[in-house]
CSV table of N, CA and C in Angstrom, one decimal:
chain,number,residue,atom,x,y,z
C,1,ILE,N,-9.6,-213.1,-5.9
C,1,ILE,CA,-9.5,-212.0,-6.8
C,1,ILE,C,-10.5,-212.2,-7.9
C,2,SER,N,-11.3,-211.2,-8.2
C,2,SER,CA,-12.3,-211.4,-9.3
C,2,SER,C,-12.0,-210.4,-10.4
C,3,TYR,N,-12.5,-210.7,-11.6
C,3,TYR,CA,-12.3,-209.9,-12.8
C,3,TYR,C,-13.4,-210.2,-13.7
C,4,GLN,N,-14.1,-209.1,-14.2
C,4,GLN,CA,-15.3,-209.3,-15.0
C,4,GLN,C,-15.0,-209.0,-16.5
C,5,GLY,N,-13.8,-208.5,-16.8
C,5,GLY,CA,-13.5,-208.1,-18.2
C,5,GLY,C,-13.2,-209.3,-19.1
C,6,SER,N,-12.7,-209.0,-20.3
C,6,SER,CA,-12.4,-210.0,-21.3
C,6,SER,C,-10.9,-210.3,-21.4
C,7,SER,N,-10.0,-209.6,-20.8
C,7,SER,CA,-8.6,-209.8,-20.9
C,7,SER,C,-8.2,-211.1,-20.2
C,8,ILE,N,-7.2,-211.7,-20.7
C,8,ILE,CA,-6.7,-212.9,-20.1
C,8,ILE,C,-5.2,-212.8,-19.8
C,9,GLY,N,-4.7,-213.6,-18.9
C,9,GLY,CA,-3.3,-213.6,-18.5
C,9,GLY,C,-3.1,-214.0,-17.1
C,10,GLN,N,-1.9,-214.0,-16.6
C,10,GLN,CA,-1.6,-214.4,-15.3
C,10,GLN,C,-1.8,-213.2,-14.3
C,11,VAL,N,-2.4,-213.5,-13.2
C,11,VAL,CA,-2.6,-212.5,-12.1
C,11,VAL,C,-1.3,-212.5,-11.2
C,12,LEU,N,-0.8,-211.3,-11.1
C,12,LEU,CA,0.4,-211.2,-10.2
C,12,LEU,C,-0.1,-210.4,-8.9
C,13,VAL,N,-0.1,-211.1,-7.8
C,13,VAL,CA,-0.6,-210.5,-6.5
C,13,VAL,C,0.7,-210.0,-5.8
C,14,CYS,N,0.7,-208.7,-5.4
C,14,CYS,CA,1.9,-208.1,-4.9
C,14,CYS,C,1.6,-207.5,-3.5
C,15,LEU,N,2.6,-207.6,-2.7
C,15,LEU,CA,2.6,-206.9,-1.4
C,15,LEU,C,3.7,-205.8,-1.4
C,16,PHE,N,3.3,-204.6,-1.1
C,16,PHE,CA,4.2,-203.5,-1.0
C,16,PHE,C,4.4,-203.0,0.4
C,17,SER,N,5.5,-202.4,0.7
C,17,SER,CA,5.7,-201.8,2.0
C,17,SER,C,5.2,-200.4,2.1
C,18,ASN,N,4.7,-199.8,1.0
C,18,ASN,CA,4.2,-198.4,1.1
C,18,ASN,C,2.9,-198.3,0.4
C,19,PRO,N,2.1,-197.3,0.7
C,19,PRO,CA,0.7,-197.1,0.2
C,19,PRO,C,0.7,-196.6,-1.3
C,20,ALA,N,1.9,-196.2,-1.8
C,20,ALA,CA,1.9,-195.7,-3.2
C,20,ALA,C,2.2,-196.8,-4.1
C,21,PHE,N,2.4,-198.0,-3.6
C,21,PHE,CA,2.8,-199.2,-4.4
C,21,PHE,C,4.0,-198.9,-5.2
C,22,SER,N,5.0,-198.2,-4.7
C,22,SER,CA,6.2,-197.8,-5.5
C,22,SER,C,7.3,-198.7,-5.1
C,23,GLY,N,8.3,-198.8,-6.0
C,23,GLY,CA,9.5,-199.6,-5.7
C,23,GLY,C,9.1,-201.1,-6.0
C,24,SER,N,9.9,-202.0,-5.7
C,24,SER,CA,9.7,-203.4,-5.9
C,24,SER,C,8.8,-203.9,-4.8
C,25,PRO,N,7.9,-204.8,-5.2
C,25,PRO,CA,7.1,-205.5,-4.1
C,25,PRO,C,8.0,-206.4,-3.3
C,26,VAL,N,7.6,-206.5,-2.0
C,26,VAL,CA,8.3,-207.4,-1.1
C,26,VAL,C,7.9,-208.8,-1.2
C,27,TYR,N,6.7,-209.1,-1.9
C,27,TYR,CA,6.2,-210.4,-2.1
C,27,TYR,C,5.4,-210.4,-3.4
C,28,VAL,N,5.5,-211.4,-4.2
C,28,VAL,CA,4.7,-211.6,-5.4
C,28,VAL,C,4.3,-213.0,-5.5
C,29,LYS,N,3.0,-213.2,-5.8
C,29,LYS,CA,2.5,-214.6,-6.1
C,29,LYS,C,1.7,-214.6,-7.4
C,30,GLY,N,2.0,-215.5,-8.2
C,30,GLY,CA,1.4,-215.6,-9.5
C,30,GLY,C,0.2,-216.6,-9.5
C,31,LEU,N,-0.9,-216.2,-10.1
C,31,LEU,CA,-2.1,-217.1,-10.3
C,31,LEU,C,-2.3,-217.2,-11.7
C,32,SER,N,-2.7,-218.4,-12.1
C,32,SER,CA,-2.9,-218.7,-13.6
C,32,SER,C,-4.1,-217.9,-14.1
C,33,GLN,N,-5.0,-217.5,-13.2
C,33,GLN,CA,-6.2,-216.7,-13.5
C,33,GLN,C,-6.8,-216.1,-12.3
C,34,PRO,N,-7.7,-215.2,-12.4
C,34,PRO,CA,-8.4,-214.6,-11.2
C,34,PRO,C,-9.1,-215.8,-10.4
C,35,GLY,N,-9.1,-215.6,-9.1
C,35,GLY,CA,-9.7,-216.6,-8.3
C,35,GLY,C,-9.2,-216.6,-6.9
C,36,ALA,N,-9.4,-217.7,-6.2
C,36,ALA,CA,-8.9,-217.8,-4.8
C,36,ALA,C,-7.4,-217.9,-4.7
C,37,TYR,N,-6.9,-217.4,-3.6
C,37,TYR,CA,-5.4,-217.4,-3.4
C,37,TYR,C,-5.2,-217.3,-1.9
C,38,SER,N,-4.0,-217.5,-1.5
C,38,SER,CA,-3.5,-217.3,-0.2
C,38,SER,C,-2.1,-216.8,-0.2
C,39,LEU,N,-1.8,-216.1,0.9
C,39,LEU,CA,-0.4,-215.5,1.0
C,39,LEU,C,0.3,-216.4,2.0
C,40,ASN,N,1.4,-217.1,1.5
C,40,ASN,CA,2.1,-218.0,2.3
C,40,ASN,C,3.6,-217.6,2.5
C,41,ASN,N,4.2,-217.9,3.6
C,41,ASN,CA,5.6,-217.6,3.9
C,41,ASN,C,6.0,-216.1,3.7
C,42,VAL,N,5.1,-215.3,4.2
C,42,VAL,CA,5.4,-213.8,4.1
C,42,VAL,C,5.9,-213.4,5.5
C,43,GLN,N,6.9,-212.6,5.5
C,43,GLN,CA,7.5,-212.0,6.7
C,43,GLN,C,6.4,-211.2,7.4
C,44,PRO,N,6.3,-211.4,8.8
C,44,PRO,CA,5.3,-210.6,9.5
C,44,PRO,C,5.4,-209.1,9.3
C,45,GLY,N,4.3,-208.4,9.3
C,45,GLY,CA,4.4,-206.9,9.1
C,45,GLY,C,3.1,-206.4,8.5
C,46,SER,N,3.1,-205.2,8.2
C,46,SER,CA,1.9,-204.5,7.5
C,46,SER,C,2.3,-204.3,6.0
C,47,TYR,N,1.4,-204.6,5.1
C,47,TYR,CA,1.7,-204.5,3.7
C,47,TYR,C,0.5,-204.0,3.0
C,48,TYR,N,0.7,-203.4,1.8
C,48,TYR,CA,-0.3,-202.9,0.9
C,48,TYR,C,-0.5,-203.9,-0.2
C,49,LEU,N,-1.7,-204.4,-0.4
C,49,LEU,CA,-2.0,-205.5,-1.3
C,49,LEU,C,-2.6,-204.9,-2.6
C,50,TRP,N,-2.0,-205.4,-3.7
C,50,TRP,CA,-2.3,-204.9,-5.0
C,50,TRP,C,-2.1,-206.0,-6.0
C,51,ALA,N,-2.8,-206.0,-7.1
C,51,ALA,CA,-2.6,-207.1,-8.1
C,51,ALA,C,-2.9,-206.5,-9.5
C,52,PHE,N,-2.4,-207.2,-10.5
C,52,PHE,CA,-2.7,-206.9,-11.9
C,52,PHE,C,-2.7,-208.1,-12.8
C,53,LEU,N,-3.4,-208.0,-13.9
C,53,LEU,CA,-3.5,-209.1,-14.9
C,53,LEU,C,-2.5,-208.8,-15.9
C,54,ASP,N,-1.5,-209.7,-16.0
C,54,ASP,CA,-0.4,-209.5,-16.9
C,54,ASP,C,-0.7,-210.0,-18.3
C,55,THR,N,-1.4,-209.2,-19.1
C,55,THR,CA,-2.0,-209.6,-20.3
C,55,THR,C,-1.0,-209.8,-21.4
C,56,ASN,N,0.2,-209.1,-21.3
C,56,ASN,CA,1.2,-209.3,-22.4
C,56,ASN,C,2.4,-210.2,-21.9
C,57,LYS,N,2.2,-210.8,-20.7
C,57,LYS,CA,3.2,-211.8,-20.2
C,57,LYS,C,4.6,-211.3,-20.1
C,58,ASP,N,4.8,-210.0,-19.7
C,58,ASP,CA,6.1,-209.5,-19.5
C,58,ASP,C,6.5,-209.2,-18.1
C,59,VAL,N,5.6,-209.5,-17.2
C,59,VAL,CA,5.7,-209.4,-15.7
C,59,VAL,C,6.0,-207.9,-15.3
C,60,LEU,N,5.6,-207.0,-16.2
C,60,LEU,CA,5.7,-205.6,-15.9
C,60,LEU,C,4.3,-205.0,-16.0
C,61,PHE,N,3.9,-204.1,-15.0
C,61,PHE,CA,2.6,-203.6,-15.1
C,61,PHE,C,2.5,-202.4,-16.1
C,62,ASP,N,1.6,-202.6,-17.1
C,62,ASP,CA,1.4,-201.6,-18.1
C,62,ASP,C,0.0,-200.9,-17.8
C,63,ALA,N,0.0,-199.8,-17.1
C,63,ALA,CA,-1.2,-199.2,-16.6
C,63,ALA,C,-2.2,-198.8,-17.7
C,64,SER,N,-1.7,-198.6,-18.9
C,64,SER,CA,-2.6,-198.1,-20.0
C,64,SER,C,-3.5,-199.3,-20.5
C,65,VAL,N,-3.1,-200.5,-20.3
C,65,VAL,CA,-3.9,-201.6,-20.9
C,65,VAL,C,-4.2,-202.8,-19.9
C,66,GLU,N,-3.5,-202.9,-18.8
C,66,GLU,CA,-3.6,-204.1,-18.0
C,66,GLU,C,-4.5,-203.8,-16.8
C,67,PRO,N,-5.5,-204.7,-16.6
C,67,PRO,CA,-6.4,-204.5,-15.4
C,67,PRO,C,-5.7,-204.6,-14.1
C,68,SER,N,-6.1,-203.8,-13.1
C,68,SER,CA,-5.4,-203.9,-11.8
C,68,SER,C,-6.4,-203.5,-10.7
C,69,GLY,N,-6.0,-203.7,-9.5
C,69,GLY,CA,-6.9,-203.4,-8.3
C,69,GLY,C,-6.1,-203.5,-7.0
C,70,GLN,N,-6.7,-203.0,-6.0
C,70,GLN,CA,-6.1,-203.1,-4.7
C,70,GLN,C,-7.1,-203.5,-3.6
C,71,TYR,N,-6.6,-204.0,-2.6
C,71,TYR,CA,-7.5,-204.4,-1.5
C,71,TYR,C,-8.0,-203.2,-0.8
C,72,SER,N,-9.3,-203.1,-0.5
C,72,SER,CA,-9.9,-201.9,0.0
C,72,SER,C,-9.6,-201.6,1.4
C,73,ASN,N,-9.2,-202.7,2.2
C,73,ASN,CA,-8.9,-202.5,3.6
C,73,ASN,C,-7.4,-202.4,3.9
C,74,ASN,N,-6.6,-202.0,2.9
C,74,ASN,CA,-5.1,-201.9,3.1
C,74,ASN,C,-4.8,-200.9,4.3
C,75,PRO,N,-3.8,-201.2,5.1
C,75,PRO,CA,-2.8,-202.2,4.9
C,75,PRO,C,-3.3,-203.6,5.5
C,76,VAL,N,-2.6,-204.6,5.0
C,76,VAL,CA,-2.9,-206.0,5.5
C,76,VAL,C,-1.8,-206.3,6.5
C,77,THR,N,-2.2,-206.9,7.7
C,77,THR,CA,-1.2,-207.3,8.7
C,77,THR,C,-1.0,-208.8,8.6
C,78,ILE,N,0.2,-209.1,8.4
C,78,ILE,CA,0.6,-210.5,8.4
C,78,ILE,C,1.1,-211.0,9.7
C,79,ILE,N,0.5,-212.0,10.3
C,79,ILE,CA,0.8,-212.5,11.6
C,79,ILE,C,1.8,-213.7,11.4
C,80,PRO,N,2.8,-213.8,12.3
C,80,PRO,CA,3.8,-214.9,12.2
C,80,PRO,C,3.2,-216.3,12.1
C,81,GLY,N,3.6,-217.0,11.2
C,81,GLY,CA,3.1,-218.4,11.0
C,81,GLY,C,1.8,-218.6,10.4
C,82,ALA,N,1.1,-217.5,10.1
C,82,ALA,CA,-0.3,-217.6,9.6
C,82,ALA,C,-0.3,-217.6,8.1
C,83,THR,N,-1.3,-218.3,7.5
C,83,THR,CA,-1.6,-218.2,6.1
C,83,THR,C,-2.8,-217.2,5.9
C,84,GLN,N,-2.6,-216.2,5.2
C,84,GLN,CA,-3.6,-215.2,5.0
C,84,GLN,C,-4.5,-215.5,3.8
C,85,SER,N,-5.8,-215.5,4.0
C,85,SER,CA,-6.7,-215.7,2.9
C,85,SER,C,-7.9,-214.8,3.1
C,86,ASP,N,-8.9,-214.9,2.2
C,86,ASP,CA,-10.1,-214.0,2.3
C,86,ASP,C,-9.8,-212.5,2.2
C,87,LEU,N,-8.8,-212.2,1.4
C,87,LEU,CA,-8.5,-210.8,1.1
C,87,LEU,C,-9.0,-210.6,-0.3
C,88,ASN,N,-10.3,-210.4,-0.4
C,88,ASN,CA,-11.0,-210.3,-1.7
C,88,ASN,C,-11.1,-208.9,-2.3
C,89,PHE,N,-10.8,-208.8,-3.6
C,89,PHE,CA,-11.0,-207.6,-4.3
C,89,PHE,C,-11.0,-207.8,-5.8
C,90,SER,N,-11.4,-206.8,-6.5
C,90,SER,CA,-11.5,-207.0,-8.0
C,90,SER,C,-10.5,-206.3,-8.8
C,91,LEU,N,-10.2,-206.8,-9.9
C,91,LEU,CA,-9.3,-206.1,-10.9
C,91,LEU,C,-10.3,-205.4,-11.9
C,92,ASN,N,-9.9,-204.2,-12.2
C,92,ASN,CA,-10.7,-203.3,-13.1
C,92,ASN,C,-9.8,-203.0,-14.4
C,93,ASP,N,-10.5,-202.9,-15.5
C,93,ASP,CA,-9.9,-202.5,-16.7
C,93,ASP,C,-9.5,-201.0,-16.6
C,94,PRO,N,-8.4,-200.6,-17.2
C,94,PRO,CA,-8.0,-199.1,-17.2
C,94,PRO,C,-9.2,-198.3,-17.7
C,95,VAL,N,-9.4,-197.1,-17.1
C,95,VAL,CA,-10.4,-196.2,-17.5
C,95,VAL,C,-9.7,-195.0,-18.2
C,96,GLU,N,-10.3,-194.5,-19.3
C,96,GLU,CA,-9.7,-193.4,-19.9
C,96,GLU,C,-10.4,-192.1,-19.4
C,97,LEU,N,-9.8,-191.5,-18.4
C,97,LEU,CA,-10.3,-190.2,-17.8
C,97,LEU,C,-9.4,-189.1,-18.3
C,98,PRO,N,-9.9,-188.1,-19.0
C,98,PRO,CA,-9.0,-187.1,-19.5
C,98,PRO,C,-8.2,-186.4,-18.4
C,99,GLY,N,-6.9,-186.4,-18.6
C,99,GLY,CA,-6.0,-185.9,-17.6
C,99,GLY,C,-5.3,-186.9,-16.7
C,100,ASP,N,-6.0,-188.1,-16.6
C,100,ASP,CA,-5.4,-189.2,-15.7
C,100,ASP,C,-4.4,-190.0,-16.6
C,101,ILE,N,-3.3,-189.5,-16.8
C,101,ILE,CA,-2.3,-190.0,-17.8
C,101,ILE,C,-1.7,-191.3,-17.3
C,102,ASN,N,-1.6,-191.5,-16.0
C,102,ASN,CA,-1.0,-192.7,-15.5
C,102,ASN,C,-2.0,-193.8,-15.1
C,103,PHE,N,-3.3,-193.5,-15.4
C,103,PHE,CA,-4.4,-194.5,-15.3
C,103,PHE,C,-4.6,-195.0,-13.9
C,104,ASP,N,-4.4,-194.2,-12.9
C,104,ASP,CA,-4.6,-194.6,-11.5
C,104,ASP,C,-6.0,-194.1,-11.0
C,105,ARG,N,-6.8,-193.5,-11.8
C,105,ARG,CA,-8.1,-193.0,-11.5
C,105,ARG,C,-8.1,-191.8,-10.7
C,106,VAL,N,-7.0,-191.1,-10.6
C,106,VAL,CA,-6.8,-189.9,-9.8
C,106,VAL,C,-6.0,-188.9,-10.6
C,107,ILE,N,-6.4,-187.7,-10.7
C,107,ILE,CA,-5.5,-186.7,-11.4
C,107,ILE,C,-4.8,-186.0,-10.3
C,108,ASN,N,-3.4,-186.1,-10.3
C,108,ASN,CA,-2.6,-185.5,-9.3
C,108,ASN,C,-1.3,-185.0,-9.9
C,109,ILE,N,-0.3,-184.7,-9.1
C,109,ILE,CA,0.9,-184.1,-9.5
C,109,ILE,C,1.7,-185.1,-10.4
C,110,GLY,N,1.5,-186.4,-10.2
C,110,GLY,CA,2.2,-187.3,-11.1
C,110,GLY,C,1.7,-187.2,-12.6
C,111,ASP,N,0.4,-186.9,-12.8
C,111,ASP,CA,-0.1,-186.7,-14.1
C,111,ASP,C,0.4,-185.4,-14.7
C,112,VAL,N,0.6,-184.4,-13.8
C,112,VAL,CA,1.2,-183.1,-14.3
C,112,VAL,C,2.6,-183.3,-14.8
C,113,VAL,N,3.4,-184.1,-14.1
C,113,VAL,CA,4.8,-184.3,-14.5
C,113,VAL,C,4.8,-185.1,-15.8
C,114,ILE,N,3.9,-186.1,-15.9
C,114,ILE,CA,3.9,-186.8,-17.2
C,114,ILE,C,3.4,-185.9,-18.3
C,115,SER,N,2.5,-185.1,-18.1
C,115,SER,CA,2.0,-184.2,-19.1
C,115,SER,C,3.1,-183.2,-19.6
C,116,LEU,N,3.9,-182.7,-18.6
C,116,LEU,CA,5.0,-181.9,-19.0
C,116,LEU,C,6.0,-182.6,-19.8
C,117,ARG,N,6.3,-183.8,-19.5
C,117,ARG,CA,7.3,-184.6,-20.2
C,117,ARG,C,6.7,-184.9,-21.6
C,118,MET,N,5.4,-185.1,-21.7
C,118,MET,CA,4.8,-185.3,-23.1
C,118,MET,C,4.9,-184.1,-23.9
C,119,LEU,N,4.7,-182.9,-23.3
C,119,LEU,CA,4.7,-181.6,-24.0
C,119,LEU,C,6.1,-181.5,-24.6
C,120,LEU,N,7.1,-181.9,-23.8
C,120,LEU,CA,8.5,-181.8,-24.3
C,120,LEU,C,9.0,-183.0,-25.1
C,121,GLU,N,8.1,-183.9,-25.4
C,121,GLU,CA,8.3,-185.1,-26.2
C,121,GLU,C,9.4,-186.0,-25.7
C,122,LEU,N,9.5,-186.1,-24.3
C,122,LEU,CA,10.4,-186.9,-23.6
C,122,LEU,C,9.8,-188.3,-23.3
C,123,ASP,N,10.6,-189.3,-23.1
C,123,ASP,CA,10.1,-190.6,-22.6
C,123,ASP,C,9.4,-190.4,-21.3
C,124,ILE,N,8.3,-191.2,-21.2
C,124,ILE,CA,7.5,-191.2,-19.9
C,124,ILE,C,7.5,-192.6,-19.3
C,125,THR,N,7.4,-192.7,-18.0
C,125,THR,CA,7.3,-193.9,-17.3
C,125,THR,C,6.0,-194.0,-16.6
C,126,ILE,N,5.2,-195.1,-16.9
C,126,ILE,CA,4.0,-195.3,-16.2
C,126,ILE,C,4.0,-196.7,-15.6
C,127,GLY,N,3.9,-196.9,-14.3
C,127,GLY,CA,4.1,-198.2,-13.7
C,127,GLY,C,5.6,-198.6,-14.0
C,128,ALA,N,5.7,-199.7,-14.6
C,128,ALA,CA,7.1,-200.2,-14.9
C,128,ALA,C,7.4,-200.1,-16.4
C,129,VAL,N,6.6,-199.4,-17.1
C,129,VAL,CA,6.8,-199.4,-18.6
C,129,VAL,C,7.2,-198.0,-19.0
C,130,VAL,N,8.2,-197.9,-19.9
C,130,VAL,CA,8.7,-196.7,-20.5
C,130,VAL,C,8.1,-196.5,-21.8
C,131,TYR,N,7.5,-195.3,-22.1
C,131,TYR,CA,6.9,-195.0,-23.4
C,131,TYR,C,7.7,-193.9,-24.0
C,132,PRO,N,8.3,-194.2,-25.2
C,132,PRO,CA,9.0,-193.2,-25.9
C,132,PRO,C,8.1,-192.4,-26.8
C,133,PHE,N,8.5,-191.3,-27.2
C,133,PHE,CA,7.8,-190.5,-28.2
C,133,PHE,C,8.0,-191.1,-29.6
C,134,PRO,N,7.0,-191.2,-30.5
C,134,PRO,CA,5.6,-190.8,-30.4
C,134,PRO,C,4.9,-191.8,-29.5
C,135,TYR,N,3.9,-191.2,-28.7
C,135,TYR,CA,3.2,-192.0,-27.8
C,135,TYR,C,2.0,-192.8,-28.4
C,136,SER,N,1.6,-193.8,-27.7
C,136,SER,CA,0.5,-194.6,-28.2
C,136,SER,C,-0.8,-193.8,-28.2
C,137,GLU,N,-1.8,-194.3,-29.0
C,137,GLU,CA,-3.0,-193.6,-29.2
C,137,GLU,C,-3.8,-193.5,-27.8
C,138,ARG,N,-3.7,-194.5,-27.0
C,138,ARG,CA,-4.4,-194.5,-25.7
C,138,ARG,C,-3.8,-193.4,-24.8
C,139,LEU,N,-2.5,-193.2,-24.8
C,139,LEU,CA,-1.9,-192.1,-24.0
C,139,LEU,C,-2.3,-190.7,-24.6
C,140,ARG,N,-2.3,-190.6,-25.9
C,140,ARG,CA,-2.7,-189.4,-26.5
C,140,ARG,C,-4.1,-189.0,-26.2
C,141,ASN,N,-5.0,-190.0,-26.1
C,141,ASN,CA,-6.4,-189.8,-25.8
C,141,ASN,C,-6.6,-189.2,-24.5
C,142,VAL,N,-5.9,-189.6,-23.5
C,142,VAL,CA,-6.1,-189.1,-22.1
C,142,VAL,C,-5.3,-187.8,-21.8
C,143,SER,N,-4.3,-187.5,-22.7
C,143,SER,CA,-3.4,-186.4,-22.4
C,143,SER,C,-3.7,-185.2,-23.3
C,144,ASP,N,-4.3,-185.4,-24.5
C,144,ASP,CA,-4.6,-184.3,-25.4
C,144,ASP,C,-6.1,-183.9,-25.1
C,145,ILE,N,-6.2,-183.1,-24.1
C,145,ILE,CA,-7.5,-182.8,-23.6
C,145,ILE,C,-8.4,-182.1,-24.6
C,146,ASP,N,-7.8,-181.1,-25.3
C,146,ASP,CA,-8.6,-180.4,-26.3
C,146,ASP,C,-8.7,-181.1,-27.7
C,147,GLN,N,-8.2,-182.3,-27.8
C,147,GLN,CA,-8.2,-183.1,-29.0
C,147,GLN,C,-7.8,-182.4,-30.2
C,148,ASN,N,-6.7,-181.6,-30.1
C,148,ASN,CA,-6.2,-180.9,-31.3
C,148,ASN,C,-5.1,-181.6,-32.0
C,149,GLY,N,-4.8,-182.9,-31.5
C,149,GLY,CA,-3.8,-183.7,-32.2
C,149,GLY,C,-2.4,-183.7,-31.6
C,150,CYS,N,-2.2,-182.9,-30.5
C,150,CYS,CA,-0.9,-182.9,-29.8
C,150,CYS,C,-1.1,-182.5,-28.4
C,151,VAL,N,-0.2,-182.8,-27.6
C,151,VAL,CA,-0.2,-182.4,-26.2
C,151,VAL,C,0.5,-181.0,-26.2
C,152,ASP,N,-0.3,-180.0,-25.7
C,152,ASP,CA,0.3,-178.6,-25.7
C,152,ASP,C,0.1,-178.0,-24.3
C,153,ILE,N,0.5,-176.7,-24.2
C,153,ILE,CA,0.5,-176.0,-22.9
C,153,ILE,C,-0.9,-176.0,-22.4
C,154,TYR,N,-2.0,-175.9,-23.2
C,154,TYR,CA,-3.3,-175.9,-22.7
C,154,TYR,C,-3.7,-177.2,-22.0
C,155,ASP,N,-3.2,-178.3,-22.6
C,155,ASP,CA,-3.5,-179.6,-22.0
C,155,ASP,C,-2.8,-179.7,-20.6
C,156,LEU,N,-1.6,-179.2,-20.6
C,156,LEU,CA,-0.8,-179.2,-19.3
C,156,LEU,C,-1.5,-178.3,-18.2
C,157,ILE,N,-2.0,-177.2,-18.6
C,157,ILE,CA,-2.7,-176.3,-17.7
C,157,ILE,C,-4.0,-177.0,-17.2
C,158,PHE,N,-4.7,-177.6,-18.0
C,158,PHE,CA,-5.9,-178.4,-17.6
C,158,PHE,C,-5.5,-179.4,-16.6
C,159,VAL,N,-4.5,-180.2,-16.8
C,159,VAL,CA,-4.1,-181.3,-15.9
C,159,VAL,C,-3.7,-180.7,-14.6
C,160,LEU,N,-2.9,-179.6,-14.6
C,160,LEU,CA,-2.5,-178.9,-13.4
C,160,LEU,C,-3.7,-178.4,-12.6
C,161,GLN,N,-4.7,-177.8,-13.3
C,161,GLN,CA,-5.9,-177.3,-12.6
C,161,GLN,C,-6.7,-178.4,-12.0
C,162,ARG,N,-6.8,-179.5,-12.7
C,162,ARG,CA,-7.5,-180.6,-12.1
C,162,ARG,C,-6.7,-181.2,-10.9
C,163,ALA,N,-5.4,-181.3,-11.0
C,163,ALA,CA,-4.6,-181.8,-9.9
C,163,ALA,C,-4.7,-180.9,-8.7
C,164,LEU,N,-4.8,-179.6,-8.9
C,164,LEU,CA,-5.0,-178.6,-7.8
C,164,LEU,C,-6.4,-178.4,-7.4
C,165,ARG,N,-7.3,-179.1,-8.0
C,165,ARG,CA,-8.7,-179.1,-7.7
C,165,ARG,C,-9.3,-177.7,-8.0
C,166,ILE,N,-8.7,-176.9,-9.0
C,166,ILE,CA,-9.3,-175.6,-9.3
C,166,ILE,C,-10.5,-175.8,-10.2
C,167,ILE,N,-10.5,-176.8,-11.0
C,167,ILE,CA,-11.7,-177.0,-11.9
C,167,ILE,C,-12.2,-178.4,-11.6
């Protein structure tokens, strides 16, 4: 696993049973820093490989600030008794893309739901982290599309249009 940014922390390499990387991972391996690794003692099957740099040392992925990445040839097939290596990929710092409120580099229905919750000033969950109102500056930057100081119906409409690929 490579990383070109300036953040530091433990790398958590995770295998998931689904391509959305949702729920708890079925396997987690910690690395003291980006670099070589292998997957040992994993039950045979097909998995989706993803990792993040735990910069705040809480073992929870914070999509707004922690670098992450996934293996480009997912899913990975684990063969009985084999040690899997050479699964190379990079971790990338989060990118602030207007409307991409969950920082997954795609504007979709998940971002629409988060935008609606922000409009209503409700708690939002991104990755494994819950953000209460008032939201962090970074979240406001990607959700307040018209930069008028608040998340309003116009911001929600923009995110919905982008998710539906209307604009």
